[in-house]
Coordinates of C-alpha atoms in Angstrom, one line a residue:
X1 CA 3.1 65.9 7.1
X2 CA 6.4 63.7 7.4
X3 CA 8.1 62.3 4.0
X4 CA 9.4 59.3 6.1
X5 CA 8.6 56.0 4.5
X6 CA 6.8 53.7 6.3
X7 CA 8.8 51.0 7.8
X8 CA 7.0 47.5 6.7
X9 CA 6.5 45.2 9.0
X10 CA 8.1 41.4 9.7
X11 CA 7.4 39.2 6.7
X12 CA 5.5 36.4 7.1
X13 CA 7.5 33.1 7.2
X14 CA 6.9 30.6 4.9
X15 CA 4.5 27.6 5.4
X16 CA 7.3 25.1 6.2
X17 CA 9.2 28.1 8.3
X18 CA 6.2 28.0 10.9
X19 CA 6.4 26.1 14.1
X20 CA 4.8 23.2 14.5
X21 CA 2.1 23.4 17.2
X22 CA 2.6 21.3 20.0
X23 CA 0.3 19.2 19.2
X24 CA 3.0 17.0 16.4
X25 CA 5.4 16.4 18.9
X26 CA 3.3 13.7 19.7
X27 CA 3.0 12.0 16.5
X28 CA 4.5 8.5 16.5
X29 CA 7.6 8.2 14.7
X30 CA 7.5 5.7 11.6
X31 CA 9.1 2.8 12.9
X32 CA 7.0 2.8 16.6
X33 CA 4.0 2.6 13.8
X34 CA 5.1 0.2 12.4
X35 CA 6.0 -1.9 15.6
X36 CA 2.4 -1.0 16.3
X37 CA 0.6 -1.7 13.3
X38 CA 2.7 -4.9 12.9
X39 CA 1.5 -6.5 16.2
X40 CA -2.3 -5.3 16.1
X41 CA -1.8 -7.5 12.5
X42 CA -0.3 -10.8 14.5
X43 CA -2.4 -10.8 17.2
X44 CA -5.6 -10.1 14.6
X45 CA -4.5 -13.4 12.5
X46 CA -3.9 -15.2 15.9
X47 CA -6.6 -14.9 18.0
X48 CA -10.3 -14.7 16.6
X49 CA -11.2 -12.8 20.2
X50 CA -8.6 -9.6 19.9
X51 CA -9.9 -9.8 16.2
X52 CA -13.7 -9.6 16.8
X53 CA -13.2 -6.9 19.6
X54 CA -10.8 -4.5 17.2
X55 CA -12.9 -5.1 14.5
X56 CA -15.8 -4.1 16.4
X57 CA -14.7 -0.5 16.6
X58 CA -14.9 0.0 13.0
X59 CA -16.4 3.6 12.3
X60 CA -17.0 3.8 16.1
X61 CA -16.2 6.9 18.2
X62 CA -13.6 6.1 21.2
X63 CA -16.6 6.3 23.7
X64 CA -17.9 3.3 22.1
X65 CA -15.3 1.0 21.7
X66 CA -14.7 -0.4 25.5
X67 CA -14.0 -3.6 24.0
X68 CA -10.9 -1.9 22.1
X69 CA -8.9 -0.1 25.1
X70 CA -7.1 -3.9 26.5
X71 CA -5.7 -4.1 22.7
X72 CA -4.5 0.0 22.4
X73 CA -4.4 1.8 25.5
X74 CA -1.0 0.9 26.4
X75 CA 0.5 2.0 23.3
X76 CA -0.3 5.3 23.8
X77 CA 1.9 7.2 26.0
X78 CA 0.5 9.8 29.0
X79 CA 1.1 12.7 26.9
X80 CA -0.4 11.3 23.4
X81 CA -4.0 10.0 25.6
X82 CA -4.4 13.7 25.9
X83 CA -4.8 14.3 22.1
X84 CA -7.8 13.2 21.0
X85 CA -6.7 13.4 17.9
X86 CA -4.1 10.9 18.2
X87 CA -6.2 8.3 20.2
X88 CA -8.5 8.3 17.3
X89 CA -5.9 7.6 15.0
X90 CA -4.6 4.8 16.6
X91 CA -8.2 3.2 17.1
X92 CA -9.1 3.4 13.5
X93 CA -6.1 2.1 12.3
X94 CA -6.1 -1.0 14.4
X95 CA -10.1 -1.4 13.9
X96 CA -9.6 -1.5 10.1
X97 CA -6.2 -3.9 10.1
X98 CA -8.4 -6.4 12.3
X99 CA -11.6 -5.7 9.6
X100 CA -9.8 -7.1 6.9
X101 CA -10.2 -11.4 5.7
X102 CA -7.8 -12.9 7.7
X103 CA -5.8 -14.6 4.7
X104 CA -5.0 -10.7 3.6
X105 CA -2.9 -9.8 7.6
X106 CA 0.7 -9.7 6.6
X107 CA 1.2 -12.5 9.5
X108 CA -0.8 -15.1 7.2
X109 CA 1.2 -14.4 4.8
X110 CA 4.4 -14.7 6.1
X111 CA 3.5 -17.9 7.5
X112 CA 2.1 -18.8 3.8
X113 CA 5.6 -18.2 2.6
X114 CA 6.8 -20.0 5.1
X115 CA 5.3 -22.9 4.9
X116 CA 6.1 -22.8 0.8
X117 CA 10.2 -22.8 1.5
X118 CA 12.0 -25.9 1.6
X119 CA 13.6 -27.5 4.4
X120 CA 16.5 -28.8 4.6
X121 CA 17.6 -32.0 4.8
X122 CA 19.2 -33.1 8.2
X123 CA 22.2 -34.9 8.3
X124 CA 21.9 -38.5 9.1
X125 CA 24.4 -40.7 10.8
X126 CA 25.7 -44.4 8.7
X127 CA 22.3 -46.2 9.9
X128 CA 20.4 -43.9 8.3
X129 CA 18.8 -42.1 11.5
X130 CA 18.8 -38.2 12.1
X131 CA 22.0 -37.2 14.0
X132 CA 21.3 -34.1 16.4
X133 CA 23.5 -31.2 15.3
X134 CA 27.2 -30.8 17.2
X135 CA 28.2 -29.0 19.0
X136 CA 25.0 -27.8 20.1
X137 CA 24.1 -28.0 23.8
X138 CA 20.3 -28.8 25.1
X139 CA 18.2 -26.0 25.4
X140 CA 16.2 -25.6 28.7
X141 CA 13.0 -24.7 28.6
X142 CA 12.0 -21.8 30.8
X143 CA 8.4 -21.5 31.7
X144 CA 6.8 -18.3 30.4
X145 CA 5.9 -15.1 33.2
X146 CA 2.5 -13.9 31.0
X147 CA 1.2 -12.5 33.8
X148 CA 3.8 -9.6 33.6
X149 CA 2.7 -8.6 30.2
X150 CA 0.1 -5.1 31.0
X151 CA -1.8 -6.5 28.5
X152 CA -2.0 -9.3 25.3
X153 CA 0.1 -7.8 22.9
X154 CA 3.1 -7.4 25.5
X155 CA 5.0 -4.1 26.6
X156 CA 4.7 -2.0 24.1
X157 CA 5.1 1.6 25.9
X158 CA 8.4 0.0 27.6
X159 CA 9.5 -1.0 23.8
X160 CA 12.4 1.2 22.3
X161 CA 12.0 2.4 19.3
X162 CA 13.3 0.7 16.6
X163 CA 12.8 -2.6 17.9
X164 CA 9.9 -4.3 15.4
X165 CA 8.6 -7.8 15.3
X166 CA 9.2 -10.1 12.1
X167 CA 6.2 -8.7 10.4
X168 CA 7.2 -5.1 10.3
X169 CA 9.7 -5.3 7.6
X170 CA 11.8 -2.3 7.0
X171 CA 10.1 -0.8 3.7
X172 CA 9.8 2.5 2.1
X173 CA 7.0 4.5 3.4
X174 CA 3.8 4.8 0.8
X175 CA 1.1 7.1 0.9
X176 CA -2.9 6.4 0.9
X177 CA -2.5 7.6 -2.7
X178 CA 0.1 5.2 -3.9
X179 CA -2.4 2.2 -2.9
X180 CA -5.1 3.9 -5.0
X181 CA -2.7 3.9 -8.0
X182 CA -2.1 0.4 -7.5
X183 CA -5.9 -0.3 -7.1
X184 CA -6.1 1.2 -10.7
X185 CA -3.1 -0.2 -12.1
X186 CA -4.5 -4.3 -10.8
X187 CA -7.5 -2.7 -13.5
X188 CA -5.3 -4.3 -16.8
X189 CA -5.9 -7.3 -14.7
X190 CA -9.7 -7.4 -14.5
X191 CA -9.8 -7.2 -10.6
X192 CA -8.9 -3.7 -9.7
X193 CA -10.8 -0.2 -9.6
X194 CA -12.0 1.7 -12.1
X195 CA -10.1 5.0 -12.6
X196 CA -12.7 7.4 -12.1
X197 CA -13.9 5.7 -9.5
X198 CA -10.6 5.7 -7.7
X199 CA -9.9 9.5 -8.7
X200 CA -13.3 10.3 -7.4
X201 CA -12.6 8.4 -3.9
X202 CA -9.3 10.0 -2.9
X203 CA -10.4 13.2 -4.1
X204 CA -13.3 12.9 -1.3
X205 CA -10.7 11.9 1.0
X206 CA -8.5 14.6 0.8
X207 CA -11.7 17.1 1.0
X208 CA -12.8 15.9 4.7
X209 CA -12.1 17.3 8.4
X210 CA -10.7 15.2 10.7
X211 CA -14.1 14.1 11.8
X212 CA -15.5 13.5 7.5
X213 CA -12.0 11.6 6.9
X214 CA -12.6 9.2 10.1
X215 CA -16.0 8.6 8.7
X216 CA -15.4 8.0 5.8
X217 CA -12.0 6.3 5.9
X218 CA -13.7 2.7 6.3
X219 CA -15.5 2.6 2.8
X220 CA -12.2 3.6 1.3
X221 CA -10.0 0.5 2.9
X222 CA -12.6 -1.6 2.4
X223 CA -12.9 -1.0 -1.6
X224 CA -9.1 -1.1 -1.4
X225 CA -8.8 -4.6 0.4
X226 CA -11.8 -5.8 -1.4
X227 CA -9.1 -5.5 -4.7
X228 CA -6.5 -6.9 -2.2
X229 CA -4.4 -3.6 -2.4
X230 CA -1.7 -3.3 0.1
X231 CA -2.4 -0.1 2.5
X232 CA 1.1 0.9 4.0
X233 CA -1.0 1.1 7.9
X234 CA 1.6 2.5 9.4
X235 CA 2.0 5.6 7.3
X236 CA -1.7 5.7 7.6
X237 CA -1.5 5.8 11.2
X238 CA 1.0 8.9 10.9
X239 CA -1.1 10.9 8.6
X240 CA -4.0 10.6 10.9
X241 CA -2.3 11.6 13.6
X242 CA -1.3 14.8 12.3
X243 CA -4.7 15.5 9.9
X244 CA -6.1 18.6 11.5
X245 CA -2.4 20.7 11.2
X246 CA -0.9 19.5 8.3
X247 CA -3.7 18.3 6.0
X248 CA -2.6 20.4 3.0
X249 CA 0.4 18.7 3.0
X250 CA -0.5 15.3 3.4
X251 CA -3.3 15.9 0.6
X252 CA -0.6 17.1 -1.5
X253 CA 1.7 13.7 -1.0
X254 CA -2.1 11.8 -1.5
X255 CA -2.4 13.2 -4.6
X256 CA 0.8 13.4 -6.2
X257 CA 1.4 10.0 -5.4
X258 CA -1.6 9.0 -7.0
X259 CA -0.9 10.7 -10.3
X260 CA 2.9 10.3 -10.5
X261 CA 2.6 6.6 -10.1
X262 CA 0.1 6.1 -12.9
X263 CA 2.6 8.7 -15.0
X264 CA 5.1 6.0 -14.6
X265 CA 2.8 3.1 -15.3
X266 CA 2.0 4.9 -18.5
X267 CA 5.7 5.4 -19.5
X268 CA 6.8 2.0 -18.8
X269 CA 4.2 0.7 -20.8
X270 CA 5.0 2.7 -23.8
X271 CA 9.0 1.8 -23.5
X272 CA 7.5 -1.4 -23.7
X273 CA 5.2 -1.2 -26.6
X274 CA 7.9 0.5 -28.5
X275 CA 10.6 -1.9 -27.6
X276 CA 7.8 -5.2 -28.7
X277 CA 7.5 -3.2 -31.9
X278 CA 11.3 -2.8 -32.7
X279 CA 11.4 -6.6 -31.8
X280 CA 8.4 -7.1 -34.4
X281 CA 10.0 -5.1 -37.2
X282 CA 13.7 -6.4 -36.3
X283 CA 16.5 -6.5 -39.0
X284 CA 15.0 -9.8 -41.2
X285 CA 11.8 -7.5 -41.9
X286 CA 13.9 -4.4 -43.2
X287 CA 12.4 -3.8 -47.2
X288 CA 15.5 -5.5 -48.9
X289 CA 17.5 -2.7 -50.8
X290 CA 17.0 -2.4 -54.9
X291 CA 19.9 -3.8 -57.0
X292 CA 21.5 -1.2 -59.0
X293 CA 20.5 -1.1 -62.5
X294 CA 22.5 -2.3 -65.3

C-alpha cells in the first residue's frame, strides 16, 4: 500500500474565469443597439405601416412574423441569423418598441421638444425684410437614390459602429430592474406601480428560460409603459441576446438594480425630511435660555 498522497486535480476556475461560449461573440455591442433600437423607434413614430407590421409580432415566434423580416433582417449579420437566440432577441425588441402609443417613441418626443425651443430671430435688413445669411452660398438640391437602401430603415449592416442617429443619445446603460424601481418610485405620484406588484413581476422575470422570459416579456413592458416608465431597449436587446448563458448574471444586475435604487430613494428622502425638520425647528424656535437668578 503506497503512503504517496494523492495529487488533486486542476481547480475549477471561477465563474467569471470560464470562457465564454461561442455563442456571445455574437451579441451586439451597446452602441450597434442602440443605433438599432433608435431607428426601429423613428421609423415606428413615422410611418403607421412599419409600425403596424412590427407591432404585429408581439409575443409571436419568428416563423410567424413574415411581416417583420423587411424591418430586421438586415440588421443581423450572417453569423448572428444562425443564433436563434439572437434573432429572437432582436424581433421582440423591435415588436415591443413599435407596441408602445406613439406619443411615448423617443422620436415624438424629441420633436415635442423641439417644437417647444425658441427660434431665433433672423436678422433683417433697414426695410424691415429678412436678409439671407452671408456668406453662405446656395445649397443644391440633390435628388435622393432610395432605391439603394436594402431596405426602409437604410444600411444598417454596412453601418460602423458607433455611428447613431439623433435619437440614440449617448446615456448610461440601465437595467430592466432600474425601470421597475422607477415604476415604483412614480407610486408617491399616484400613477406608478404598486411595490409588491413590481417586486412580484421582476422576480417572475428573472425565474423564466429563454422561451418563459420571451413569453412573458410583453405583459411586463406593457405594465411599465402603461405608467410611462422609460425601458433603456437597447440594454434590453443585449440581455436577451445573451439570456440562456449568462442568466445568473443578468438576474443578479435585475435585481440589484431594483433594490439599490429604491435604497437610495429611501435615503434621499430621509436627508430630506431631516433637513425640512432642521429648517422647521431653526435658530428663532430654540427654548430661549433662563436668566440667572438674582
Amino acid at each position: 500500500m503506497s503512503n504517496t498522497a494523492a495529487i488533486p486535480g486542476p481547480a475549477k476556475p471561477a465563474d467569471d474565469e470560464v470562457r465564454w461560449p461561442k455563442e456571445l461573440v455574437l451579441i451586439p455591442s451597446l452602441g450597434r443597439a442602440r443605433t438599432f433600437t433608435a431607428r426601429i423607434d423613428q421609423r415606428s413614430h413615422d410611418d403607421p405601416g412599419v409600425r403596424a407590421a412590427l407591432r404585429r409580432g408581439v409575443g409571436k415566434d419568428l416563423d410567424a412574423v413574415p411581416f417583420m423580416h423587411r424591418y430586421v433582417a438586415s440588421w443581423l449579420t450572417d453569423e448572428q441569423a444562425r443564433s436563434l437566440d439572437v434573432q429572437r432577441a432582436f424581433y421582440t425588441v423591435a415588436s415591443l418598441i413599435a407596441a408602445q402609443r406613439r406619443d411615448q417613441y423617443a422620436a415624438a418626443k424629441a420633436e415635442t421638444s423641439k417644437k417647444a425651443e425658441p427660434k431665433k430671430a433672423e436678422p433683417k435688413n433697414e426695410e424691415g425684410k429678412n436678409e439671407a445669411p452671408k456668406n453662405e452660398e446656395p445649397k443644391s438640391e440633390e435628388p435622393r437614390n432610395d432605391a439603394a437602401a436594402p431596405d426602409l430603415l437604410g444600411d444598417p449592416v454596412g453601418r460602423a459602429e458607433g455611428t447613431e442617429p439623433a435619437t440614440a443619445k449617448r446615456i448610461p446603460s440601465r437595467s430592466l430592474g432600474h425601470a421597475f424601481a422607477d415604476g415604483v418610485l412614480k407610486g408617491g405620484h399616484g400613477a406608478g406601480l404598486r411595490e409588491s406588484s413590481a417586486e412580484t413581476r421582476l422576480n417572475l422575470l428573472t425565474r423564466q428560460s429563454v422561451d418563459g422570459l420571451h413569453r412573458h416579456l410583453p405583459g411586463a413592458v406593457r405594465q411599465l409603459r402603461g405608467c410611462d416608465v422609460e425601458i433603456d431597449w437597447a440594454q434590453l436587446l443585449v440581455d436577451l441576446c445573451q439570456w440562456r448563458h449568462r442568466s445568473g448574471a443578468i438576474k443578479r444586475t435585475w435585481l440589484q438594480d431594483y433594490y439599490r435604487a429604491l435604497q437610495a430613494d429611501g435615503e434621499r428622502r430621509a436627508r430630506e425630511h431631516d433637513a425640512d425638520q432642521a429648517d422647521a425647528v431653526g435658530p428663532d424656535s430654540a427654548e430661549p435660555e433662563p436668566e440667572p437668578e438674582a
